[in-house]
Amino acid sequence: MSRYIMSRVLQAVLVLVGATFVIFVITFALPGDPVQALAGERAADPAFAEAIRARYHLDEPLLQQYVRFLAGALHGDLGQTYSGQDVAQMLGERIWVSAQLAAFALAFQIVIGVGAGVLSALRRNGVADTGVRIFTLAGLSIPFFVTAFVLQLVVGVKFGWLPVAGTEDGFLSYIMPGFVLGSLSTAYVARLTRGQLAESLREDYVRMATAKGLTRVRVVAHHALRNSLIPVVTFLGLEVGALLSGAVITESIFNIPGMGQAMARAVYLGERTTVVGVVTVFVFVYVVANLLVDLLYAVLDPRIRYA
Amino acid sequence: MFLQIRGMVAIGLTSVLLASVASCGGSEAGKKTGAFSAAILEPSSLMPANYSEVYGAQVVSALFTPLVTFDIKTNETRLEVAESVESTDNKVWKVRLKPGWTFHNGEPVTSRSFVDAWNFAANKKSAQLNAYVFGDIKGYREVASGAEETMSGLRVVDDLNFEITLVRPWSQFRQLLGYPAFSPLPSVAYKDPKAFEQRPIGNGPFVMEGAWQHDQQITLRRNDSYAGTKAKAGEVQFKIYQSFDTAYNDLLANNLDVLPAIPTARSTEAKSLLGDRFGESPSGRMEYLGFPVNGEKFTSPGVRRAISMAIDRDAITKAIFKGTRTPATGFVPPVVPGAAADACGALCVHDAAAAKAAFDAAGGIPGGGFTIGYNSDAPENKEWVEAAARQISKDLGVNVETKAYPKLAVLLGDLSSGKVDTAFRTAWTFYFPSPENYLKPLFTQDAGENFSRYRNDKFEALLRDGAAAKDTEAADAKYAEAERVLLDDMPYVPLWYQGVMVGHSKRVSDVSVDSFRRLRIESVVVK
């Protein structure tokens, strides 16, 4: 098993280097001169442009810049934004914000998604099941930024139940954006849980457990559900990565100072260091999440062995 | 094992959730007495000589006070830190400071505070965006190239007196001194400029409370030992938004006190929802349709004037800008002291017949049609450029196409390097309130922003006369004359002056925005 992990970690390093290089090259293709973007509405003064290019080594060839980035990154130095902020430090602050948002989204997916799925499977074709199916259909088909604007106007502005934007109200601030971010996958989790559980409930071992005289709750929760959750857990594991990186629009709408927001602006400004820094973190999270999910397979299903 | 992992995931998730519950509470600035919140976008910098937009100017102006400032209504220059700014020849300027001004850390504001700050800003190593504004001070070139550390044109006489020598006579220099880049810096600023920028120490009406929380907020506290007119509110929390649409929702939900830039799309709704808490003010920003005057299509001034008359400014400002912009009547907006009234006259008024006649008389456009380039990252550009193209096309009987640039930076980059051979959309905001600031930086041959590559020796001679003029009236007369020359040549077509719409909550009053689109936070009263 440790040999398997070792080889996976090695692969991960290769993926990281490859991904950062590809992103690095792509940022050169972004339209517009980043120095001009810094200057806002006026044409950048040539002396200023020259000073900035020299300071951030923008005048060097692509490969030399990449090697410089890589050497810095190995020392934990991701460089600076063109307005002078330390990228590593900025990401350190922002990843925490994004992690909280992702945690809320994940919590919604688990609580609402699995809950609705179970309810639906137990009362198949009943009123609850139909209700859940309608809601999940809506969740899957309404673009999440529409959900975001509608919730912001209704829950935030009209009723004032939750803060409209920002993070200054602590955990209350994360409820609405967390729900929006998780909404699409919540519907997916509910449908997945429903299907799996409905199938499990027809299995022999469930009938056996019921025959043993166990309570309905124990049969469903301990025997049927546990087995049905295997694909759900796999899905959620991969979802962690998607939630961190998929928050670009949600963070912008709800004014949450996370990684997605930094990414969106950096792309617009053509700020190579920030784009590459954020992507490095995204890739890292994805690689780790993937590895964990693969390892989890072996845990969930003893028939899978990594020798 | 499955249960253990499940437990670990649960514990991890719960702890993240709990931690965010614990961090709840956040800022209570909006609820403190004497405190209010205002919306801004993330400033590009908080160094006086390095910001690029209104929001940097907003915060910098609260933290720093330069030698002179401008009256919010008339934009007349008023002495602030300066006791006097005098020159007999418009070339050597003697500045005398008022005694008793101090920085927030107690350091007195002296001649050195200004001279050192300007030398720092002009220095190549500092890479300050607005360094070019020092360009007419003697010795700027040497400092900007890194050959010298100090500009030879700056001479400290004593703690309260210093002299500025310019490379040319310039009657408008006193106004320029009100640009925030000319603010003084305390000596601590040079030790670690990067750290200083995160929490600048100035001499302004407000003191920074804590560091700059990027993309979240900047909190300022009233400077109670301020030597000028003290601010009315005790504390200001600048909330940093990604878009003012979100900020507008926050204002409606009562989470925000002042929004100094209501999005145009929400203006009609805002007017009725906010009632007397909605206000409009004019600004110094204006928009143009520019031409590369040496390009084969646009060499004829007659054609350019005809295009000006073919654009229905009234219709566009009403339908697309909902009245937040007003049709231009010249190259200098009325908010500028000394602006000539209705300089453009009939040339800026829509008249299809006159436009067609002038167009035909000038021989029309070679090839029969032309293209207008614009940047599509600003919300209304596509709408108005296409509307203008249709109007011109209809009135002049030519084919007018549009070409979208994905970002302003791309369009500006191409304009700077002379790659644009089509007509183009452009805009300008003054950095000091003088008619000259709308003429010289855009239309003189060695100006960095002369995107049309316009050149007229008579026009430049008139500007030189204005710069050498003995008093304001004489200077303004020369600038008005220069403006008429420009209108006759029409390298740019002046389109409209931009206003701002401001909305506020019931908790505050006396909310006003100046011509630089800065909210005057020092005059806001918290109820």
mmCIF file of C-alpha atoms in Angstrom, chain B residues 117-336:
data_model
loop_
_atom_site.group_PDB
_atom_site.id
_atom_site.type_symbol
_atom_site.label_atom_id
_atom_site.label_comp_id
_atom_site.label_asym_id
_atom_site.label_seq_id
_atom_site.Cartn_x
_atom_site.Cartn_y
_atom_site.Cartn_z
ATOM 1 C CA ALA B 117 7.812 62.390 -1.177
ATOM 2 C CA TRP B 118 7.951 63.827 -4.704
ATOM 3 C CA ASN B 119 11.509 62.645 -5.239
ATOM 4 C CA PHE B 120 10.508 59.196 -4.038
ATOM 5 C CA ALA B 121 7.505 59.098 -6.376
ATOM 6 C CA ALA B 122 9.497 60.243 -9.403
ATOM 7 C CA ASN B 123 12.278 57.726 -8.805
ATOM 8 C CA LYS B 124 12.399 54.858 -11.253
ATOM 9 C CA LYS B 125 13.025 52.346 -8.459
ATOM 10 C CA SER B 126 9.742 53.254 -6.764
ATOM 11 C CA ALA B 127 7.768 52.396 -9.931
ATOM 12 C CA GLN B 128 4.895 54.726 -9.048
ATOM 13 C CA LEU B 129 2.142 54.827 -11.658
ATOM 14 C CA ASN B 130 1.487 58.562 -11.442
ATOM 15 C CA ALA B 131 5.129 59.661 -11.476
ATOM 16 C CA TYR B 132 4.550 61.451 -14.794
ATOM 17 C CA VAL B 133 2.699 64.277 -13.027
ATOM 18 C CA PHE B 134 6.073 65.513 -11.764
ATOM 19 C CA GLY B 135 7.307 65.621 -15.362
ATOM 20 C CA ASP B 136 7.502 69.414 -15.618
ATOM 21 C CA ILE B 137 9.657 69.836 -12.521
ATOM 22 C CA LYS B 138 13.285 70.517 -13.373
ATOM 23 C CA GLY B 139 15.416 67.405 -12.979
ATOM 24 C CA TYR B 140 12.493 64.962 -13.348
ATOM 25 C CA ARG B 141 14.068 63.167 -16.304
ATOM 26 C CA GLU B 142 17.271 62.425 -14.407
ATOM 27 C CA VAL B 143 15.374 61.014 -11.415
ATOM 28 C CA ALA B 144 12.929 59.058 -13.562
ATOM 29 C CA SER B 145 15.791 57.427 -15.435
ATOM 30 C CA GLY B 146 17.510 56.488 -12.195
ATOM 31 C CA ALA B 147 20.581 58.710 -12.794
ATOM 32 C CA GLU B 148 19.776 61.080 -9.902
ATOM 33 C CA GLU B 149 18.013 60.666 -6.570
ATOM 34 C CA THR B 150 16.654 64.198 -6.224
ATOM 35 C CA MET B 151 15.061 66.612 -8.669
ATOM 36 C CA SER B 152 17.215 69.707 -9.107
ATOM 37 C CA GLY B 153 14.072 71.837 -9.357
ATOM 38 C CA LEU B 154 13.103 71.211 -5.730
ATOM 39 C CA ARG B 155 14.893 73.361 -3.141
ATOM 40 C CA VAL B 156 14.140 73.357 0.580
ATOM 41 C CA VAL B 157 14.587 76.854 2.067
ATOM 42 C CA ASP B 158 13.617 76.006 5.624
ATOM 43 C CA ASP B 159 11.070 73.855 7.452
ATOM 44 C CA LEU B 160 8.129 75.842 6.144
ATOM 45 C CA ASN B 161 9.427 77.201 2.823
ATOM 46 C CA PHE B 162 10.452 75.507 -0.376
ATOM 47 C CA GLU B 163 10.839 76.360 -4.032
ATOM 48 C CA ILE B 164 9.812 74.466 -7.138
ATOM 49 C CA THR B 165 11.478 75.282 -10.461
ATOM 50 C CA LEU B 166 9.706 74.097 -13.591
ATOM 51 C CA VAL B 167 11.184 73.453 -17.010
ATOM 52 C CA ARG B 168 8.649 75.834 -18.557
ATOM 53 C CA PRO B 169 6.302 78.542 -17.383
ATOM 54 C CA TRP B 170 3.039 76.969 -16.270
ATOM 55 C CA SER B 171 0.243 79.108 -14.914
ATOM 56 C CA GLN B 172 -1.855 76.072 -13.961
ATOM 57 C CA PHE B 173 0.740 74.546 -11.649
ATOM 58 C CA ARG B 174 -1.053 75.692 -8.481
ATOM 59 C CA GLN B 175 -4.091 73.589 -9.471
ATOM 60 C CA LEU B 176 -1.898 70.578 -10.207
ATOM 61 C CA LEU B 177 -0.641 70.698 -6.606
ATOM 62 C CA GLY B 178 -4.103 69.532 -5.493
ATOM 63 C CA TYR B 179 -3.628 66.176 -7.209
ATOM 64 C CA PRO B 180 -3.238 63.580 -4.426
ATOM 65 C CA ALA B 181 0.124 62.428 -5.852
ATOM 66 C CA PHE B 182 1.527 65.706 -4.492
ATOM 67 C CA SER B 183 0.692 64.688 -0.905
ATOM 68 C CA PRO B 184 3.468 64.702 1.714
ATOM 69 C CA LEU B 185 4.840 61.452 3.157
ATOM 70 C CA PRO B 186 6.252 60.876 6.646
ATOM 71 C CA SER B 187 9.866 59.679 6.874
ATOM 72 C CA VAL B 188 8.715 56.204 7.937
ATOM 73 C CA ALA B 189 7.244 55.661 4.464
ATOM 74 C CA TYR B 190 10.629 55.171 2.794
ATOM 75 C CA LYS B 191 11.895 52.531 5.222
ATOM 76 C CA ASP B 192 9.511 49.897 3.919
ATOM 77 C CA PRO B 193 7.151 51.353 1.298
ATOM 78 C CA LYS B 194 5.375 48.036 0.812
ATOM 79 C CA ALA B 195 4.467 47.704 4.479
ATOM 80 C CA PHE B 196 3.593 51.414 4.568
ATOM 81 C CA GLU B 197 1.113 50.943 1.744
ATOM 82 C CA GLN B 198 -0.826 48.369 3.757
ATOM 83 C CA ARG B 199 -1.424 50.980 6.450
ATOM 84 C CA PRO B 200 -0.417 54.443 5.265
ATOM 85 C CA ILE B 201 0.295 57.209 7.746
ATOM 86 C CA GLY B 202 -0.783 60.548 6.334
ATOM 87 C CA ASN B 203 -1.686 64.060 7.385
ATOM 88 C CA GLY B 204 -5.331 63.820 6.338
ATOM 89 C CA PRO B 205 -8.697 64.117 8.091
ATOM 90 C CA PHE B 206 -8.839 60.363 8.709
ATOM 91 C CA VAL B 207 -6.468 57.836 10.267
ATOM 92 C CA MET B 208 -6.264 54.254 9.102
ATOM 93 C CA GLU B 209 -7.646 51.862 11.701
ATOM 94 C CA GLY B 210 -5.871 48.530 11.304
ATOM 95 C CA ALA B 211 -4.369 47.329 8.041
ATOM 96 C CA TRP B 212 -5.928 47.248 4.590
ATOM 97 C CA GLN B 213 -8.069 44.086 4.475
ATOM 98 C CA HIS B 214 -7.874 43.342 0.776
ATOM 99 C CA ASP B 215 -11.240 42.756 -0.907
ATOM 100 C CA GLN B 216 -12.980 43.159 2.434
ATOM 101 C CA GLN B 217 -12.677 46.542 4.052
ATOM 102 C CA ILE B 218 -10.634 49.569 4.987
ATOM 103 C CA THR B 219 -11.601 51.257 8.223
ATOM 104 C CA LEU B 220 -10.789 54.882 8.974
ATOM 105 C CA ARG B 221 -11.130 56.824 12.217
ATOM 106 C CA ARG B 222 -11.471 60.600 12.449
ATOM 107 C CA ASN B 223 -8.181 62.430 13.013
ATOM 108 C CA ASP B 224 -9.021 64.551 16.044
ATOM 109 C CA SER B 225 -5.767 66.481 15.848
ATOM 110 C CA TYR B 226 -6.300 67.374 12.171
ATOM 111 C CA ALA B 227 -5.084 70.880 11.392
ATOM 112 C CA GLY B 228 -7.744 71.504 8.730
ATOM 113 C CA THR B 229 -11.536 71.299 9.036
ATOM 114 C CA LYS B 230 -12.249 68.200 11.083
ATOM 115 C CA ALA B 231 -14.545 65.492 9.734
ATOM 116 C CA LYS B 232 -18.087 65.179 11.100
ATOM 117 C CA ALA B 233 -18.303 61.389 11.304
ATOM 118 C CA GLY B 234 -16.182 59.506 13.821
ATOM 119 C CA GLU B 235 -15.523 56.452 11.733
ATOM 120 C CA VAL B 236 -15.838 55.312 8.132
ATOM 121 C CA GLN B 237 -15.863 51.721 7.033
ATOM 122 C CA PHE B 238 -15.100 51.347 3.334
ATOM 123 C CA LYS B 239 -16.657 48.062 2.295
ATOM 124 C CA ILE B 240 -14.895 46.627 -0.718
ATOM 125 C CA TYR B 241 -17.162 45.064 -3.354
ATOM 126 C CA GLN B 242 -16.515 43.220 -6.595
ATOM 127 C CA SER B 243 -19.416 44.980 -8.254
ATOM 128 C CA PHE B 244 -21.704 47.824 -7.309
ATOM 129 C CA ASP B 245 -24.708 45.651 -8.164
ATOM 130 C CA THR B 246 -24.045 43.663 -5.004
ATOM 131 C CA ALA B 247 -23.404 46.897 -3.116
ATOM 132 C CA TYR B 248 -26.737 48.270 -4.325
ATOM 133 C CA ASN B 249 -28.528 45.204 -2.907
ATOM 134 C CA ASP B 250 -26.652 45.751 0.345
ATOM 135 C CA LEU B 251 -27.846 49.363 0.429
ATOM 136 C CA LEU B 252 -31.448 48.246 -0.054
ATOM 137 C CA ALA B 253 -31.045 45.667 2.707
ATOM 138 C CA ASN B 254 -29.719 48.385 5.006
ATOM 139 C CA ASN B 255 -26.270 46.818 5.331
ATOM 140 C CA LEU B 256 -24.577 49.753 3.641
ATOM 141 C CA ASP B 257 -24.885 53.484 4.294
ATOM 142 C CA VAL B 258 -23.502 55.140 1.174
ATOM 143 C CA LEU B 259 -23.204 53.903 -2.402
ATOM 144 C CA PRO B 260 -21.387 56.585 -4.415
ATOM 145 C CA ALA B 261 -21.943 54.892 -7.791
ATOM 146 C CA ILE B 262 -25.374 53.350 -8.395
ATOM 147 C CA PRO B 263 -25.220 51.126 -11.508
ATOM 148 C CA THR B 264 -26.958 52.756 -14.489
ATOM 149 C CA ALA B 265 -29.192 49.714 -14.967
ATOM 150 C CA ARG B 266 -30.668 50.237 -11.492
ATOM 151 C CA SER B 267 -31.016 54.027 -11.720
ATOM 152 C CA THR B 268 -34.732 54.258 -12.519
ATOM 153 C CA GLU B 269 -35.578 51.821 -9.756
ATOM 154 C CA ALA B 270 -33.204 53.555 -7.309
ATOM 155 C CA LYS B 271 -34.791 56.942 -7.922
ATOM 156 C CA SER B 272 -38.221 55.720 -6.877
ATOM 157 C CA LEU B 273 -37.054 53.431 -4.061
ATOM 158 C CA LEU B 274 -34.663 55.875 -2.407
ATOM 159 C CA GLY B 275 -36.576 59.131 -2.954
ATOM 160 C CA ASP B 276 -34.690 61.970 -1.319
ATOM 161 C CA ARG B 277 -31.866 59.600 -0.449
ATOM 162 C CA PHE B 278 -30.939 59.533 -4.130
ATOM 163 C CA GLY B 279 -28.720 62.219 -5.607
ATOM 164 C CA GLU B 280 -26.919 63.033 -8.838
ATOM 165 C CA SER B 281 -23.741 65.027 -9.332
ATOM 166 C CA PRO B 282 -21.768 65.993 -12.394
ATOM 167 C CA SER B 283 -18.165 64.884 -12.745
ATOM 168 C CA GLY B 284 -15.077 65.745 -14.737
ATOM 169 C CA ARG B 285 -15.203 62.589 -16.804
ATOM 170 C CA MET B 286 -16.197 62.760 -20.451
ATOM 171 C CA GLU B 287 -16.354 60.416 -23.397
ATOM 172 C CA TYR B 288 -15.326 60.842 -27.024
ATOM 173 C CA LEU B 289 -15.337 59.261 -30.422
ATOM 174 C CA GLY B 290 -11.744 59.541 -31.615
ATOM 175 C CA PHE B 291 -10.152 59.337 -35.079
ATOM 176 C CA PRO B 292 -6.639 58.511 -36.203
ATOM 177 C CA VAL B 293 -6.322 61.812 -38.067
ATOM 178 C CA ASN B 294 -3.492 60.562 -40.271
ATOM 179 C CA GLY B 295 -5.397 57.453 -41.342
ATOM 180 C CA GLU B 296 -6.675 57.690 -44.916
ATOM 181 C CA LYS B 297 -10.336 57.609 -43.899
ATOM 182 C CA PHE B 298 -10.256 60.418 -41.376
ATOM 183 C CA THR B 299 -7.878 63.067 -42.731
ATOM 184 C CA SER B 300 -10.668 65.520 -43.526
ATOM 185 C CA PRO B 301 -11.789 67.772 -40.630
ATOM 186 C CA GLY B 302 -15.033 68.320 -42.537
ATOM 187 C CA VAL B 303 -15.834 64.608 -42.384
ATOM 188 C CA ARG B 304 -15.046 64.546 -38.675
ATOM 189 C CA ARG B 305 -17.320 67.521 -38.031
ATOM 190 C CA ALA B 306 -20.075 65.878 -40.085
ATOM 191 C CA ILE B 307 -19.850 62.741 -37.984
ATOM 192 C CA SER B 308 -20.176 64.917 -34.862
ATOM 193 C CA MET B 309 -23.408 66.402 -36.167
ATOM 194 C CA ALA B 310 -24.745 62.968 -37.144
ATOM 195 C CA ILE B 311 -24.691 61.668 -33.562
ATOM 196 C CA ASP B 312 -27.867 62.230 -31.563
ATOM 197 C CA ARG B 313 -26.310 62.759 -28.128
ATOM 198 C CA ASP B 314 -29.656 63.650 -26.598
ATOM 199 C CA ALA B 315 -31.313 60.396 -27.612
ATOM 200 C CA ILE B 316 -28.376 58.225 -26.508
ATOM 201 C CA THR B 317 -27.912 59.875 -23.116
ATOM 202 C CA LYS B 318 -31.629 59.559 -22.392
ATOM 203 C CA ALA B 319 -32.276 56.067 -23.717
ATOM 204 C CA ILE B 320 -29.049 54.291 -22.834
ATOM 205 C CA PHE B 321 -27.564 56.304 -19.987
ATOM 206 C CA LYS B 322 -30.952 57.163 -18.398
ATOM 207 C CA GLY B 323 -29.940 60.789 -18.131
ATOM 208 C CA THR B 324 -26.845 60.045 -16.050
ATOM 209 C CA ARG B 325 -24.700 61.564 -18.805
ATOM 210 C CA THR B 326 -25.351 64.926 -20.410
ATOM 211 C CA PRO B 327 -24.584 65.824 -24.044
ATOM 212 C CA ALA B 328 -21.189 67.511 -24.407
ATOM 213 C CA THR B 329 -21.072 71.137 -25.462
ATOM 214 C CA GLY B 330 -17.309 71.390 -25.837
ATOM 215 C CA PHE B 331 -14.007 69.841 -24.863
ATOM 216 C CA VAL B 332 -14.113 71.170 -21.284
ATOM 217 C CA PRO B 333 -16.950 70.098 -18.944
ATOM 218 C CA PRO B 334 -18.815 72.854 -17.091
ATOM 219 C CA VAL B 335 -17.558 71.603 -13.690
ATOM 220 C CA VAL B 336 -14.140 73.044 -14.571
#
